[in-house]
GROMACS .gro file of C-alpha atoms in nm:
model
  232
    1MET     CA    1   2.491  -0.739  -0.776
    2LYS     CA    2   2.240  -1.013  -0.704
    3LYS     CA    3   1.888  -0.904  -0.738
    4ILE     CA    4   1.657  -0.926  -0.451
    5THR     CA    5   1.294  -0.886  -0.332
    6ILE     CA    6   1.201  -0.589  -0.081
    7ALA     CA    7   0.882  -0.626   0.120
    8ILE     CA    8   0.766  -0.328   0.306
    9ASP     CA    9   0.452  -0.396   0.516
   10GLY     CA   10   0.293  -0.206   0.794
   11HIS     CA   11   0.009   0.013   0.911
   12SER     CA   12  -0.201   0.270   0.720
   13SER     CA   13   0.005   0.639   0.645
   14CYS     CA   14   0.308   0.513   0.787
   15GLY     CA   15   0.538   0.640   0.523
   16LYS     CA   16   0.592   0.274   0.354
   17SER     CA   17   0.515   0.401   0.013
   18THR     CA   18   0.775   0.710   0.058
   19MET     CA   19   1.003   0.429   0.161
   20ALA     CA   20   0.975   0.208  -0.106
   21LYS     CA   21   0.945   0.465  -0.389
   22ASP     CA   22   1.303   0.602  -0.255
   23ILE     CA   23   1.481   0.254  -0.238
   24ALA     CA   24   1.334   0.147  -0.569
   25ARG     CA   25   1.474   0.474  -0.733
   26GLU     CA   26   1.814   0.449  -0.560
   27VAL     CA   27   1.867   0.092  -0.661
   28GLY     CA   28   1.726   0.072  -0.976
   29TYR     CA   29   1.427  -0.129  -0.893
   30VAL     CA   30   1.072  -0.169  -0.985
   31TYR     CA   31   0.827  -0.032  -0.737
   32VAL     CA   32   0.505  -0.172  -0.720
   33ASP     CA   33   0.198   0.006  -0.447
   34THR     CA   34  -0.037  -0.260  -0.379
   35GLY     CA   35  -0.251  -0.036  -0.159
   36ALA     CA   36  -0.297   0.149  -0.480
   37MET     CA   37  -0.396  -0.180  -0.650
   38TYR     CA   38  -0.664  -0.222  -0.395
   39ARG     CA   39  -0.788   0.145  -0.355
   40SER     CA   40  -0.826   0.121  -0.749
   41VAL     CA   41  -1.061  -0.160  -0.712
   42THR     CA   42  -1.255   0.047  -0.410
   43LEU     CA   43  -1.278   0.367  -0.646
   44TYR     CA   44  -1.433   0.148  -0.896
   45ALA     CA   45  -1.669  -0.013  -0.652
   46LEU     CA   46  -1.761   0.285  -0.544
   47ARG     CA   47  -1.811   0.432  -0.874
   48HIS     CA   48  -2.075   0.101  -0.955
   49ASN     CA   49  -2.237   0.129  -0.609
   50LEU     CA   50  -2.106  -0.210  -0.505
   51PHE     CA   51  -2.149  -0.105  -0.137
   52ASN     CA   52  -2.428  -0.115   0.050
   53GLU     CA   53  -2.574   0.185   0.296
   54ASP     CA   54  -2.368   0.001   0.582
   55GLY     CA   55  -2.050   0.026   0.401
   56SER     CA   56  -2.039  -0.356   0.334
   57VAL     CA   57  -1.916  -0.480  -0.015
   58LYS     CA   58  -2.182  -0.593  -0.234
   59THR     CA   59  -1.938  -0.892  -0.297
   60SER     CA   60  -2.161  -1.112  -0.538
   61GLU     CA   61  -2.174  -0.796  -0.769
   62LEU     CA   62  -1.810  -0.718  -0.678
   63GLU     CA   63  -1.686  -1.072  -0.834
   64LYS     CA   64  -1.911  -1.068  -1.171
   65GLU     CA   65  -1.674  -0.752  -1.200
   66MET     CA   66  -1.364  -0.853  -1.132
   67ASP     CA   67  -1.254  -0.910  -1.450
   68HIS     CA   68  -1.347  -0.552  -1.575
   69ILE     CA   69  -1.112  -0.430  -1.344
   70ARG     CA   70  -0.759  -0.364  -1.489
   71ILE     CA   71  -0.477  -0.170  -1.313
   72SER     CA   72  -0.158  -0.095  -1.441
   73PHE     CA   73   0.118   0.165  -1.342
   74GLN     CA   74   0.291   0.390  -1.581
   75PHE     CA   75   0.605   0.587  -1.489
   76ASN     CA   76   0.548   0.945  -1.468
   77ALA     CA   77   0.862   1.154  -1.568
   78GLU     CA   78   0.753   1.478  -1.432
   79ALA     CA   79   0.660   1.346  -1.103
   80GLY     CA   80   0.940   1.096  -1.085
   81ARG     CA   81   0.702   0.782  -0.960
   82PRO     CA   82   0.484   0.565  -1.118
   83ASP     CA   83   0.069   0.683  -1.159
   84THR     CA   84  -0.212   0.405  -1.078
   85TYR     CA   85  -0.428   0.336  -1.377
   86LEU     CA   86  -0.775   0.185  -1.385
   87ASN     CA   87  -0.895   0.060  -1.697
   88GLY     CA   88  -0.680   0.299  -1.854
   89GLU     CA   89  -0.731   0.641  -1.668
   90CYS     CA   90  -0.518   0.753  -1.428
   91VAL     CA   91  -0.650   0.756  -1.090
   92GLU     CA   92  -0.351   0.870  -0.878
   93LYS     CA   93  -0.531   1.141  -0.716
   94GLU     CA   94  -0.866   1.018  -0.675
   95ILE     CA   95  -0.744   0.698  -0.532
   96ARG     CA   96  -0.574   0.897  -0.232
   97SER     CA   97  -0.927   1.087  -0.109
   98LEU     CA   98  -1.066   1.009   0.235
   99GLU     CA   99  -1.384   0.875   0.085
  100VAL     CA  100  -1.155   0.569  -0.079
  101SER     CA  101  -0.996   0.557   0.248
  102ASN     CA  102  -1.270   0.514   0.414
  103HIS     CA  103  -1.372   0.208   0.211
  104VAL     CA  104  -1.055   0.044   0.094
  105SER     CA  105  -1.049  -0.197   0.437
  106PRO     CA  106  -1.344  -0.384   0.367
  107ILE     CA  107  -1.271  -0.400  -0.009
  108ALA     CA  108  -0.922  -0.557   0.062
  109ALA     CA  109  -1.038  -0.824   0.314
  110VAL     CA  110  -1.282  -0.980   0.043
  111PRO     CA  111  -1.097  -1.323  -0.019
  112PHE     CA  112  -1.159  -1.316  -0.408
  113VAL     CA  113  -1.022  -0.939  -0.440
  114ARG     CA  114  -0.691  -1.055  -0.234
  115THR     CA  115  -0.669  -1.345  -0.485
  116ALA     CA  116  -0.680  -1.156  -0.771
  117MET     CA  117  -0.440  -0.908  -0.644
  118VAL     CA  118  -0.176  -1.124  -0.497
  119ALA     CA  119  -0.148  -1.292  -0.811
  120GLN     CA  120  -0.121  -0.988  -1.027
  121GLN     CA  121   0.158  -0.900  -0.756
  122GLN     CA  122   0.331  -1.215  -0.765
  123GLN     CA  123   0.347  -1.193  -1.162
  124MET     CA  124   0.516  -0.827  -1.137
  125GLY     CA  125   0.744  -0.980  -0.918
  126LYS     CA  126   0.858  -1.287  -1.054
  127ASP     CA  127   1.223  -1.191  -1.174
  128LYS     CA  128   1.299  -1.001  -0.870
  129GLY     CA  129   1.459  -0.664  -0.837
  130VAL     CA  130   1.118  -0.548  -0.706
  131VAL     CA  131   1.009  -0.331  -0.409
  132MET     CA  132   0.684  -0.370  -0.291
  133ASP     CA  133   0.467  -0.211  -0.036
  134GLY     CA  134   0.150  -0.317   0.157
  135ARG     CA  135  -0.027  -0.526   0.422
  136ASP     CA  136   0.094  -0.899   0.321
  137ILE     CA  137   0.368  -0.853   0.123
  138GLY     CA  138   0.619  -1.024   0.347
  139THR     CA  139   0.363  -1.283   0.444
  140THR     CA  140   0.159  -1.408   0.191
  141VAL     CA  141   0.283  -1.225  -0.146
  142PHE     CA  142   0.650  -1.311  -0.142
  143PRO     CA  143   0.685  -1.512   0.199
  144ASP     CA  144   1.081  -1.575   0.084
  145ALA     CA  145   1.138  -1.212   0.014
  146GLU     CA  146   1.528  -1.149   0.088
  147LEU     CA  147   1.455  -0.823   0.292
  148LYS     CA  148   1.144  -0.773   0.486
  149VAL     CA  149   1.037  -0.458   0.657
  150PHE     CA  150   0.764  -0.380   0.896
  151VAL     CA  151   0.694  -0.033   0.960
  152THR     CA  152   0.478   0.136   1.199
  153ALA     CA  153   0.408   0.488   1.404
  154SER     CA  154   0.158   0.600   1.638
  155ALA     CA  155  -0.145   0.667   1.500
  156GLN     CA  156  -0.169   1.043   1.563
  157VAL     CA  157   0.167   1.082   1.378
  158ARG     CA  158   0.041   0.918   1.092
  159ALA     CA  159  -0.301   1.095   1.092
  160GLN     CA  160  -0.105   1.425   1.108
  161ARG     CA  161   0.096   1.277   0.804
  162ARG     CA  162  -0.226   1.188   0.595
  163TYR     CA  163  -0.410   1.537   0.695
  164ASP     CA  164  -0.058   1.726   0.587
  165GLU     CA  165  -0.059   1.505   0.249
  166LEU     CA  166  -0.415   1.586   0.153
  167LYS     CA  167  -0.376   1.996   0.237
  168ALA     CA  168  -0.071   1.982   0.034
  169LYS     CA  169  -0.269   1.807  -0.258
  170GLY     CA  170  -0.526   2.081  -0.224
  171MET     CA  171  -0.821   1.840  -0.082
  172PRO     CA  172  -1.014   1.841   0.212
  173ALA     CA  173  -0.922   1.723   0.528
  174ASP     CA  174  -1.020   1.710   0.885
  175PHE     CA  175  -0.758   1.581   1.132
  176ASP     CA  176  -1.047   1.402   1.340
  177ASP     CA  177  -1.190   1.234   1.068
  178ILE     CA  178  -0.841   1.088   0.956
  179LEU     CA  179  -0.744   0.989   1.298
  180LYS     CA  180  -1.077   0.799   1.311
  181ASN     CA  181  -1.008   0.653   0.973
  182VAL     CA  182  -0.655   0.513   1.073
  183GLU     CA  183  -0.769   0.359   1.403
  184GLU     CA  184  -1.030   0.172   1.235
  185ARG     CA  185  -0.828   0.051   0.936
  186ASP     CA  186  -0.568  -0.054   1.207
  187TYR     CA  187  -0.841  -0.288   1.349
  188ILE     CA  188  -0.980  -0.435   1.029
  189ASP     CA  189  -0.664  -0.485   0.836
  190SER     CA  190  -0.529  -0.682   1.179
  191HIS     CA  191  -0.845  -0.889   1.245
  192ARG     CA  192  -0.940  -0.981   0.833
  193GLU     CA  193  -0.942  -1.336   0.807
  194VAL     CA  194  -0.783  -1.358   0.480
  195SER     CA  195  -0.405  -1.213   0.480
  196PRO     CA  196  -0.421  -1.001   0.808
  197LEU     CA  197  -0.166  -0.748   0.888
  198ARG     CA  198   0.106  -0.903   1.100
  199GLN     CA  199   0.474  -0.839   1.099
  200ALA     CA  200   0.676  -1.170   0.929
  201PRO     CA  201   0.887  -1.335   1.196
  202ASP     CA  202   1.177  -1.276   1.021
  203ALA     CA  203   1.115  -0.897   0.934
  204ILE     CA  204   1.309  -0.601   1.042
  205LEU     CA  205   1.065  -0.325   1.299
  206LEU     CA  206   1.075   0.000   1.199
  207ASP     CA  207   0.879   0.275   1.425
  208ASN     CA  208   0.952   0.552   1.228
  209SER     CA  209   0.740   0.828   1.454
  210GLU     CA  210   1.036   1.025   1.519
  211MET     CA  211   1.216   1.000   1.205
  212THR     CA  212   1.254   1.263   0.918
  213ILE     CA  213   1.233   1.104   0.512
  214ALA     CA  214   1.597   1.113   0.504
  215GLU     CA  215   1.679   0.891   0.810
  216GLN     CA  216   1.402   0.637   0.694
  217LYS     CA  217   1.591   0.657   0.366
  218ASP     CA  218   1.927   0.601   0.541
  219TRP     CA  219   1.818   0.340   0.737
  220LEU     CA  220   1.653   0.110   0.443
  221MET     CA  221   1.949   0.178   0.244
  222GLN     CA  222   2.196  -0.007   0.538
  223ARG     CA  223   1.956  -0.259   0.550
  224PHE     CA  224   1.920  -0.325   0.124
  225ASN     CA  225   2.338  -0.329   0.150
  226GLU     CA  226   2.370  -0.569   0.427
  227ALA     CA  227   2.058  -0.819   0.223
  228VAL     CA  228   2.274  -0.780  -0.099
  229GLY     CA  229   2.633  -0.819   0.084
  230LEU     CA  230   2.775  -0.514   0.040
  231THR     CA  231   2.829  -0.469   0.438
  232ARG     CA  232   2.866  -0.683   0.698
   0.00000   0.00000   0.00000
C-alpha cells in the first residue's frame, strides 16, 4: 500500500489531535502534534519572561533564544501516544494548561517561530506515512498532502470539551474563561499575517459538533481508504 501524508487542520479544541492519533495508530503512521510544538515554545517563553505585560511577545529576545529551544516526541507505551519534550523534559501536562493556551496564539503568529517549526515539521514528514494536525498543515507545511481534512465545531462545544479534558486531568478549569480563550484564539489564528488558519481549497470539511469519537474515527478511515485507493 502506498504511503501518503495526512493533514488535519482546524480550530482549537475541535478534536484534531484525537482524530490524528487514532488514524495514525490504526494505519501505522507517525503522528506529529504540531500544536504541541508551538505550545512548547510558548511554555519556554513563559518560563523565561519573554512576554510583555500586555501579553505581546518580546520578539527580539525570543529570536535570540530559538537556537536553545529543542522540541522532540517520545512514544509513551503506557499512554499509547507520544509525549512532548522540551529540551529533554517531558512537558506534556504543562503545555496543556490554560496559561499556555492564553499565550500560544501570539507565539504562533511570530514569523520566525513559524519558519522554524514548519522546517522541523517538513523534515519529520519528508518520507510520508505521517499524520500531522495543526492550523496550516494543508496550506503551508504540506500543500501537496494526499488527504486534507479541515475540522470545526461550535465554540461552545469546543469549550466544553476543553473544560472536560482539564477537569479529567485534575487541572483547574472555568468554562467561561475557556470559552473566551477559544473565541480569542479563533480570531487571532484566522487573522494573523503569516499562515492564517483557513481551509485549503482541496480539504474535506468536517463539522464534528454532534459526532462521537468513534464516529469521527470511522469517517476518517473511510477518507483514508479512498485516498490510498482501497475504496472508490
